[in-house]
Coordinates of C-alpha atoms in Angstrom, one line a residue:
M1 CA -8.1 -43.6 -20.7
K2 CA -4.9 -41.6 -20.7
F3 CA -4.8 -37.9 -20.0
K4 CA -2.2 -35.5 -21.3
K5 CA -1.4 -32.5 -19.1
I6 CA -1.1 -29.2 -20.9
K7 CA -0.7 -25.9 -19.0
N8 CA -2.8 -26.7 -15.9
R9 CA -5.4 -28.6 -18.1
L10 CA -6.0 -32.2 -18.7
V11 CA -6.8 -33.1 -22.3
L12 CA -8.4 -36.4 -23.4
N13 CA -8.4 -37.1 -27.2
R14 CA -8.5 -33.4 -28.0
K15 CA -12.3 -33.5 -27.4
V16 CA -12.8 -32.8 -23.7
I17 CA -10.9 -30.3 -21.6
V18 CA -11.0 -30.5 -17.8
I19 CA -10.1 -27.2 -16.1
L20 CA -8.5 -27.6 -12.7
Y21 CA -8.2 -25.2 -9.9
A22 CA -6.8 -25.5 -6.4
T23 CA -8.9 -24.9 -3.3
R24 CA -7.0 -25.6 -0.1
H25 CA -4.4 -27.4 -2.3
I26 CA -7.0 -30.0 -3.5
P27 CA -7.4 -29.9 -7.3
R28 CA -10.9 -30.6 -8.4
P29 CA -12.7 -30.2 -11.8
L30 CA -14.3 -26.8 -12.4
S31 CA -16.0 -27.6 -15.6
V32 CA -15.9 -29.8 -18.7
I33 CA -16.1 -28.3 -22.1
R34 CA -17.1 -30.4 -25.1
M35 CA -14.9 -29.2 -28.0
E36 CA -17.0 -30.8 -30.7
H37 CA -19.2 -27.7 -30.8
K38 CA -16.4 -25.2 -31.4
E39 CA -18.6 -22.7 -33.4
D40 CA -20.9 -22.4 -30.3
I41 CA -17.9 -21.8 -28.0
I42 CA -16.6 -19.1 -30.4
E43 CA -20.0 -17.5 -30.5
Y44 CA -20.3 -17.6 -26.7
I45 CA -16.8 -16.0 -26.2
S46 CA -17.3 -13.4 -28.8
I47 CA -20.6 -12.3 -27.2
Y48 CA -20.1 -12.7 -23.5
C49 CA -16.3 -12.7 -22.9
T50 CA -15.2 -9.6 -24.7
D51 CA -13.6 -8.3 -21.5
F52 CA -10.7 -10.6 -22.3
Y53 CA -10.1 -9.0 -25.7
N54 CA -6.8 -7.0 -25.9
E55 CA -6.9 -3.3 -26.8
L56 CA -6.3 -4.0 -30.5
E57 CA -9.2 -6.4 -30.7
K58 CA -11.5 -4.0 -28.9
K59 CA -10.5 -1.3 -31.4
A60 CA -11.2 -3.7 -34.2
M61 CA -14.7 -4.4 -32.8
R62 CA -15.4 -0.7 -32.5
H63 CA -14.2 -0.1 -36.0
Y64 CA -16.4 -2.9 -37.4
V65 CA -19.5 -1.6 -35.5
A66 CA -18.7 1.9 -36.9
Q67 CA -18.6 0.6 -40.4
V68 CA -21.8 -1.4 -40.1
K69 CA -24.0 1.0 -38.0
F70 CA -22.7 4.5 -38.6
L71 CA -21.3 4.6 -42.1
P72 CA -24.6 4.5 -44.0
Y73 CA -25.9 7.5 -42.0
K74 CA -22.7 9.3 -41.6
D75 CA -23.5 12.1 -44.1
R76 CA -27.2 12.5 -43.0
V77 CA -27.1 12.6 -39.2
E78 CA -24.6 14.6 -37.3
K79 CA -24.5 12.2 -34.3
M80 CA -23.7 9.4 -36.6
T81 CA -20.8 11.4 -38.1
I82 CA -19.4 12.0 -34.6
A83 CA -19.8 8.4 -33.6
Y84 CA -18.2 7.2 -36.9
N85 CA -15.2 9.5 -36.6
R86 CA -14.8 8.5 -32.9
D87 CA -14.9 4.7 -33.5
S88 CA -13.5 4.2 -37.0
S89 CA -9.8 3.5 -37.2
N90 CA -7.0 3.9 -39.8
D91 CA -4.6 1.7 -37.8
S92 CA -3.1 -0.9 -40.1
E93 CA -3.0 -3.5 -37.3
V94 CA -6.8 -3.1 -36.7
L95 CA -7.6 -3.3 -40.4
K96 CA -5.3 -6.4 -40.6
L97 CA -7.4 -8.2 -38.0
L98 CA -10.6 -7.5 -39.9
K99 CA -9.1 -8.3 -43.4
N100 CA -10.6 -11.8 -43.7
G101 CA -14.0 -10.8 -42.3
I102 CA -15.7 -10.6 -39.0
Q103 CA -16.2 -14.4 -38.6
E104 CA -12.5 -15.0 -39.0
F105 CA -11.8 -12.2 -36.5
H106 CA -14.2 -13.7 -34.0
R107 CA -12.6 -17.2 -34.5
N108 CA -9.1 -15.9 -34.0
A109 CA -10.0 -13.7 -31.0
A110 CA -12.0 -16.5 -29.3
E111 CA -9.2 -19.0 -29.8
R112 CA -6.7 -16.6 -28.3
V113 CA -9.0 -15.9 -25.3
L114 CA -9.6 -19.6 -24.8
N115 CA -5.9 -20.4 -24.9
E116 CA -4.7 -17.5 -22.7
H117 CA -7.5 -17.1 -20.2
L118 CA -9.1 -20.6 -19.9
C119 CA -8.7 -20.7 -16.2
E120 CA -10.2 -17.2 -15.8
L121 CA -13.2 -17.7 -18.0
T122 CA -16.6 -18.4 -16.5
L123 CA -18.2 -20.6 -19.1
N124 CA -21.7 -21.8 -18.5
T125 CA -21.5 -25.5 -19.3
C126 CA -23.9 -28.4 -18.8
P127 CA -23.0 -30.5 -15.8
K128 CA -24.3 -33.6 -17.6
C129 CA -22.7 -33.5 -21.0
G130 CA -20.3 -30.6 -20.9
G131 CA -21.9 -28.7 -23.7
I132 CA -21.8 -24.9 -23.6
A133 CA -25.0 -23.1 -22.8
R134 CA -26.5 -20.4 -25.0
T135 CA -26.1 -17.7 -22.4
P136 CA -24.3 -17.3 -19.1
T137 CA -27.6 -17.5 -17.2
A138 CA -29.1 -20.4 -19.2
R139 CA -30.0 -23.5 -17.2
Q140 CA -30.9 -25.9 -19.9
C141 CA -28.5 -27.7 -22.2
R142 CA -29.0 -27.1 -26.0
Y143 CA -27.5 -30.6 -26.8
C144 CA -28.9 -33.0 -24.2
N145 CA -31.8 -30.9 -22.9
H146 CA -30.6 -31.5 -19.3
N147 CA -32.2 -29.0 -16.9
W148 CA -30.0 -27.9 -13.9
R149 CA -32.3 -25.4 -12.1

């Protein structure tokens, strides 16, 4: 097996990424992520790692929520009108992010977060197979059913 080093990461066949960190100058593996389940990783990041979104992506998420939740009730309920006016955006950059739909937005944002903040992310992965768990507190793998309680 031959590893290829890319920005403090070791990549094997573009399927497994090993994140390294240094403690007392001794590198050791932090976690292993199985990249075959990319949709699950995108879902995990878009739900639990939104702190790593940039300001434009946060505005886009607020705009999307305003469109989905507040727009139908905007003319009937005063609180909804206030919330809609506060969170909706006319910024062309925000609208450009959401142009191809929310799934495409989540995919692009998650890929950016994964590429830029991989060493900072605390992804809950299975110690046996490296699959990503459903939630940050889950202790059972959805792929191999391994229990690490």
